Amino acid sequence: MNRHDFLRQLHRVYRPRNYLEIGVNDGRSLALSRVPSVAVDPAFRVVTDISCDVHLVKATSDDFFARKDPLLHLRNGRNPFRALARRDPLNVLGGDPKLELAFIDGMHLFEYALRDFMNVEKHARWSSVIVLDDMLPRNVDEAARDRHTDAWTGDVYKVATVLRRFRPDLTVIEVDTQPTGIVLIFGADPDSTVLKNAYDRIIEEYVVPDPQDVPDELLVRKNAVQAEALLEADFWPSLVRARNLRRPRSAYAPLRRRIKALTG
């Protein structure tokens, strides 16, 4: 399954009520959204029809997240949270939206992708789904920091390694999609400061010159879940229900066991 087919079906099974995309390019993935969306890219060139209420931001993701209220559009646009805020002016029901589905496909360098995840997580809940693209390079050349191939993932694959090492509370699932694989992350915790506190040490350890030392199991996708199996898994209705009902983080543990069962 290619990444766009996977994303299309992910929208269908998870039914997000808002969407963030980092790295718009020609707009093919953004075109899959039907909900209020924010899309960020310093040089987007959209060539396809977009069918959602979208705020297109021409900026780097670092500059975007440095804004005072980067997700203002999701509160003020045509979305269900705006109606909720009118009925609940004191915000008793929690009308301030959190990101529900985010797709990170920005700069193909580890430190940028890690910062993108950290910034997205600040605006997410445990029941959000965060997707990172280009996480399964097919050879060492594709994984180079200095691009010299047509298809290029860069060294963003290291983000999954770092999250598993420093954030064992997250659930990190590699998915075998074409051409260069994706990773889904569940269990976001906007209050976590682990990555922020360890960031300098992480960068010093993981940003290294080419050639990159890509693990063999990554190149052969040994631990990657088949896309169809993930999309057909039985946990999605429970995750959607927990998200919609704003269930507390204590509801994450049983769902996590069901998600991790897919990896054997």
GROMACS .gro file of C-alpha atoms in nm:
model
  264
    1MET     CA    1   0.000   0.000   0.000
    2ASN     CA    2   0.141   0.341  -0.084
    3ARG     CA    3   0.145   0.619   0.170
    4HIS     CA    4  -0.141   0.818   0.019
    5ASP     CA    5  -0.371   0.517   0.011
    6PHE     CA    6  -0.277   0.450   0.372
    7LEU     CA    7  -0.346   0.809   0.476
    8ARG     CA    8  -0.680   0.804   0.293
    9GLN     CA    9  -0.789   0.497   0.485
   10LEU     CA   10  -0.645   0.631   0.812
   11HIS     CA   11  -0.876   0.933   0.778
   12ARG     CA   12  -1.162   0.688   0.728
   13VAL     CA   13  -1.095   0.461   1.029
   14TYR     CA   14  -0.983   0.731   1.275
   15ARG     CA   15  -1.226   1.003   1.160
   16PRO     CA   16  -1.023   1.302   1.289
   17ARG     CA   17  -1.205   1.631   1.345
   18ASN     CA   18  -0.895   1.837   1.264
   19TYR     CA   19  -0.568   1.780   1.082
   20LEU     CA   20  -0.217   1.925   1.077
   21GLU     CA   21   0.030   1.868   0.797
   22ILE     CA   22   0.397   1.965   0.804
   23GLY     CA   23   0.542   1.950   0.455
   24VAL     CA   24   0.273   2.018   0.195
   25ASN     CA   25   0.472   1.994  -0.129
   26ASP     CA   26   0.217   1.952  -0.413
   27GLY     CA   27  -0.081   1.898  -0.182
   28ARG     CA   28  -0.161   1.534  -0.257
   29SER     CA   29  -0.176   1.431   0.108
   30LEU     CA   30  -0.354   1.751   0.213
   31ALA     CA   31  -0.619   1.675  -0.051
   32LEU     CA   32  -0.725   1.373   0.157
   33SER     CA   33  -0.849   1.588   0.445
   34ARG     CA   34  -1.217   1.681   0.480
   35VAL     CA   35  -1.189   1.854   0.817
   36PRO     CA   36  -1.049   2.189   0.937
   37SER     CA   37  -0.678   2.174   0.863
   38VAL     CA   38  -0.353   2.364   0.904
   39ALA     CA   39  -0.075   2.296   0.654
   40VAL     CA   40   0.280   2.429   0.687
   41ASP     CA   41   0.553   2.447   0.423
   42PRO     CA   42   0.803   2.724   0.336
   43ALA     CA   43   0.771   2.651  -0.038
   44PHE     CA   44   0.448   2.464  -0.106
   45ARG     CA   45   0.328   2.432  -0.466
   46VAL     CA   46  -0.024   2.290  -0.445
   47VAL     CA   47  -0.135   2.150  -0.780
   48THR     CA   48  -0.440   1.947  -0.672
   49ASP     CA   49  -0.788   2.040  -0.552
   50ILE     CA   50  -0.822   2.085  -0.176
   51SER     CA   51  -1.160   1.997  -0.023
   52CYS     CA   52  -1.126   2.118   0.334
   53ASP     CA   53  -1.125   2.441   0.532
   54VAL     CA   54  -0.750   2.493   0.536
   55HIS     CA   55  -0.504   2.751   0.661
   56LEU     CA   56  -0.196   2.728   0.439
   57VAL     CA   57   0.112   2.866   0.612
   58LYS     CA   58   0.422   2.954   0.408
   59ALA     CA   59   0.684   2.920   0.680
   60THR     CA   60   0.925   2.673   0.832
   61SER     CA   61   0.770   2.454   1.097
   62ASP     CA   62   1.003   2.602   1.361
   63ASP     CA   63   0.879   2.953   1.280
   64PHE     CA   64   0.520   2.833   1.271
   65PHE     CA   65   0.530   2.677   1.617
   66ALA     CA   66   0.709   2.983   1.755
   67ARG     CA   67   0.391   3.185   1.697
   68LYS     CA   68   0.184   3.279   1.999
   69ASP     CA   69  -0.117   3.074   1.888
   70PRO     CA   70  -0.020   2.859   1.589
   71LEU     CA   71  -0.348   2.664   1.582
   72LEU     CA   72  -0.577   2.965   1.599
   73HIS     CA   73  -0.743   2.858   1.275
   74LEU     CA   74  -0.874   2.540   1.434
   75ARG     CA   75  -1.060   2.749   1.692
   76ASN     CA   76  -1.184   3.025   1.464
   77GLY     CA   77  -1.252   2.834   1.143
   78ARG     CA   78  -1.558   2.636   1.047
   79ASN     CA   79  -1.525   2.355   1.295
   80PRO     CA   80  -1.726   2.194   1.579
   81PHE     CA   81  -1.504   2.342   1.850
   82ARG     CA   82  -1.620   2.693   1.758
   83ALA     CA   83  -1.983   2.601   1.823
   84LEU     CA   84  -1.879   2.432   2.145
   85ALA     CA   85  -1.699   2.747   2.260
   86ARG     CA   86  -2.013   2.956   2.198
   87ARG     CA   87  -2.223   2.719   2.410
   88ASP     CA   88  -1.954   2.700   2.675
   89PRO     CA   89  -1.798   3.049   2.711
   90LEU     CA   90  -1.623   2.954   3.035
   91ASN     CA   91  -1.460   2.658   2.860
   92VAL     CA   92  -1.604   2.415   3.114
   93LEU     CA   93  -1.629   2.150   2.844
   94GLY     CA   94  -1.283   2.215   2.712
   95GLY     CA   95  -1.358   2.384   2.382
   96ASP     CA   96  -0.993   2.459   2.304
   97PRO     CA   97  -0.908   2.198   2.039
   98LYS     CA   98  -0.613   1.966   2.047
   99LEU     CA   99  -0.467   1.814   1.734
  100GLU     CA  100  -0.623   1.483   1.647
  101LEU     CA  101  -0.429   1.374   1.337
  102ALA     CA  102  -0.090   1.513   1.237
  103PHE     CA  103   0.127   1.415   0.940
  104ILE     CA  104   0.495   1.512   0.960
  105ASP     CA  105   0.674   1.512   0.625
  106GLY     CA  106   0.897   1.815   0.650
  107MET     CA  107   1.274   1.858   0.633
  108HIS     CA  108   1.440   1.515   0.596
  109LEU     CA  109   1.694   1.564   0.871
  110PHE     CA  110   1.670   1.397   1.210
  111GLU     CA  111   1.686   1.708   1.427
  112TYR     CA  112   1.410   1.882   1.229
  113ALA     CA  113   1.178   1.581   1.241
  114LEU     CA  114   1.240   1.538   1.614
  115ARG     CA  115   1.156   1.903   1.680
  116ASP     CA  116   0.843   1.870   1.466
  117PHE     CA  117   0.730   1.577   1.678
  118MET     CA  118   0.805   1.764   2.000
  119ASN     CA  119   0.607   2.068   1.884
  120VAL     CA  120   0.313   1.861   1.761
  121GLU     CA  121   0.300   1.668   2.087
  122LYS     CA  122   0.253   1.993   2.282
  123HIS     CA  123  -0.077   2.039   2.100
  124ALA     CA  124  -0.197   1.677   2.114
  125ARG     CA  125  -0.365   1.434   2.352
  126TRP     CA  126  -0.286   1.072   2.431
  127SER     CA  127  -0.563   0.973   2.191
  128SER     CA  128  -0.415   1.171   1.901
  129VAL     CA  129  -0.241   0.998   1.611
  130ILE     CA  130   0.091   1.138   1.490
  131VAL     CA  131   0.233   1.008   1.160
  132LEU     CA  132   0.593   1.050   1.042
  133ASP     CA  133   0.679   0.985   0.679
  134ASP     CA  134   0.998   0.845   0.520
  135MET     CA  135   1.088   0.638   0.824
  136LEU     CA  136   1.198   0.317   0.648
  137PRO     CA  137   1.483   0.390   0.407
  138ARG     CA  138   1.551   0.111   0.158
  139ASN     CA  139   1.927   0.155   0.156
  140VAL     CA  140   2.202   0.355   0.321
  141ASP     CA  141   2.222   0.603   0.033
  142GLU     CA  142   1.857   0.705   0.077
  143ALA     CA  143   1.924   0.766   0.446
  144ALA     CA  144   2.212   1.009   0.390
  145ARG     CA  145   2.191   1.354   0.543
  146ASP     CA  146   2.355   1.498   0.233
  147ARG     CA  147   2.111   1.411  -0.047
  148HIS     CA  148   2.262   1.242  -0.350
  149THR     CA  149   1.975   1.017  -0.464
  150ASP     CA  150   1.641   1.074  -0.635
  151ALA     CA  151   1.435   0.915  -0.358
  152TRP     CA  152   1.553   1.049  -0.022
  153THR     CA  153   1.447   0.985   0.335
  154GLY     CA  154   1.739   1.147   0.511
  155ASP     CA  155   1.815   1.027   0.862
  156VAL     CA  156   1.468   1.090   1.009
  157TYR     CA  157   1.440   0.716   1.081
  158LYS     CA  158   1.637   0.787   1.400
  159VAL     CA  159   1.334   0.961   1.552
  160ALA     CA  160   1.169   0.623   1.615
  161THR     CA  161   1.485   0.497   1.787
  162VAL     CA  162   1.503   0.804   2.008
  163LEU     CA  163   1.136   0.788   2.104
  164ARG     CA  164   1.162   0.423   2.202
  165ARG     CA  165   1.472   0.497   2.408
  166PHE     CA  166   1.371   0.821   2.580
  167ARG     CA  167   0.992   0.794   2.572
  168PRO     CA  168   0.889   0.436   2.647
  169ASP     CA  169   0.547   0.572   2.742
  170LEU     CA  170   0.475   0.624   2.370
  171THR     CA  171   0.366   0.349   2.132
  172VAL     CA  172   0.577   0.361   1.814
  173ILE     CA  173   0.457   0.147   1.523
  174GLU     CA  174   0.651   0.108   1.198
  175VAL     CA  175   0.421   0.055   0.898
  176ASP     CA  176   0.528  -0.110   0.572
  177THR     CA  177   0.407   0.142   0.315
  178GLN     CA  178   0.554   0.233  -0.020
  179PRO     CA  179   0.785   0.383  -0.103
  180THR     CA  180   0.973   0.466   0.216
  181GLY     CA  181   0.757   0.362   0.508
  182ILE     CA  182   0.587   0.553   0.786
  183VAL     CA  183   0.566   0.543   1.164
  184LEU     CA  184   0.253   0.597   1.375
  185ILE     CA  185   0.285   0.728   1.730
  186PHE     CA  186   0.017   0.686   1.994
  187GLY     CA  187   0.004   0.806   2.354
  188ALA     CA  188   0.127   1.164   2.315
  189ASP     CA  189   0.178   1.351   2.642
  190PRO     CA  190   0.180   1.732   2.600
  191ASP     CA  191   0.312   1.772   2.954
  192SER     CA  192   0.625   1.564   2.898
  193THR     CA  193   0.955   1.752   2.911
  194VAL     CA  194   1.182   1.449   2.863
  195LEU     CA  195   1.280   1.525   2.504
  196LYS     CA  196   1.319   1.896   2.570
  197ASN     CA  197   1.551   1.832   2.865
  198ALA     CA  198   1.758   1.576   2.673
  199TYR     CA  199   1.752   1.751   2.335
  200ASP     CA  200   2.112   1.877   2.328
  201ARG     CA  201   2.246   1.540   2.436
  202ILE     CA  202   2.032   1.361   2.178
  203ILE     CA  203   2.150   1.586   1.895
  204GLU     CA  204   2.514   1.544   1.994
  205GLU     CA  205   2.477   1.165   1.990
  206TYR     CA  206   2.257   1.111   1.685
  207VAL     CA  207   2.360   1.379   1.434
  208VAL     CA  208   2.663   1.217   1.272
  209PRO     CA  209   2.833   1.245   0.931
  210ASP     CA  210   2.743   1.020   0.638
  211PRO     CA  211   2.729   0.734   0.576
  212GLN     CA  212   2.458   0.665   0.832
  213ASP     CA  213   2.463   0.338   1.025
  214VAL     CA  214   2.113   0.220   0.932
  215PRO     CA  215   2.016  -0.098   1.122
  216ASP     CA  216   1.969  -0.403   0.900
  217GLU     CA  217   1.629  -0.480   1.054
  218LEU     CA  218   1.512  -0.138   0.943
  219LEU     CA  219   1.631  -0.187   0.585
  220VAL     CA  220   1.443  -0.517   0.556
  221ARG     CA  221   1.143  -0.384   0.753
  222LYS     CA  222   1.167  -0.673   0.997
  223ASN     CA  223   0.946  -0.511   1.263
  224ALA     CA  224   0.712  -0.320   1.033
  225VAL     CA  225   0.339  -0.392   1.051
  226GLN     CA  226   0.149  -0.450   0.729
  227ALA     CA  227  -0.063  -0.145   0.648
  228GLU     CA  228  -0.381  -0.347   0.594
  229ALA     CA  229  -0.344  -0.522   0.930
  230LEU     CA  230  -0.309  -0.193   1.113
  231LEU     CA  231  -0.606  -0.032   0.940
  232GLU     CA  232  -0.826  -0.335   1.006
  233ALA     CA  233  -0.725  -0.366   1.373
  234ASP     CA  234  -1.004  -0.374   1.631
  235PHE     CA  235  -0.876  -0.093   1.853
  236TRP     CA  236  -0.978   0.199   1.626
  237PRO     CA  237  -1.343   0.233   1.743
  238SER     CA  238  -1.228   0.232   2.105
  239LEU     CA  239  -0.961   0.493   2.034
  240VAL     CA  240  -1.209   0.717   1.854
  241ARG     CA  241  -1.460   0.682   2.138
  242ALA     CA  242  -1.196   0.763   2.399
  243ARG     CA  243  -1.089   1.067   2.197
  244ASN     CA  244  -1.442   1.198   2.150
  245LEU     CA  245  -1.532   1.150   2.516
  246ARG     CA  246  -1.203   1.306   2.633
  247ARG     CA  247  -1.129   1.002   2.844
  248PRO     CA  248  -0.833   1.041   3.083
  249ARG     CA  249  -0.490   0.901   3.018
  250SER     CA  250  -0.571   0.600   3.234
  251ALA     CA  251  -0.769   0.470   2.935
  252TYR     CA  252  -0.447   0.453   2.731
  253ALA     CA  253  -0.299   0.140   2.891
  254PRO     CA  254  -0.555  -0.118   2.770
  255LEU     CA  255  -0.559   0.036   2.422
  256ARG     CA  256  -0.181   0.034   2.413
  257ARG     CA  257  -0.173  -0.340   2.475
  258ARG     CA  258  -0.410  -0.395   2.183
  259ILE     CA  259  -0.202  -0.172   1.953
  260LYS     CA  260   0.130  -0.333   2.050
  261ALA     CA  261  -0.018  -0.680   1.994
  262LEU     CA  262   0.003  -0.604   1.621
  263THR     CA  263   0.382  -0.617   1.639
  264GLY     CA  264   0.378  -0.969   1.778
   0.00000   0.00000   0.00000
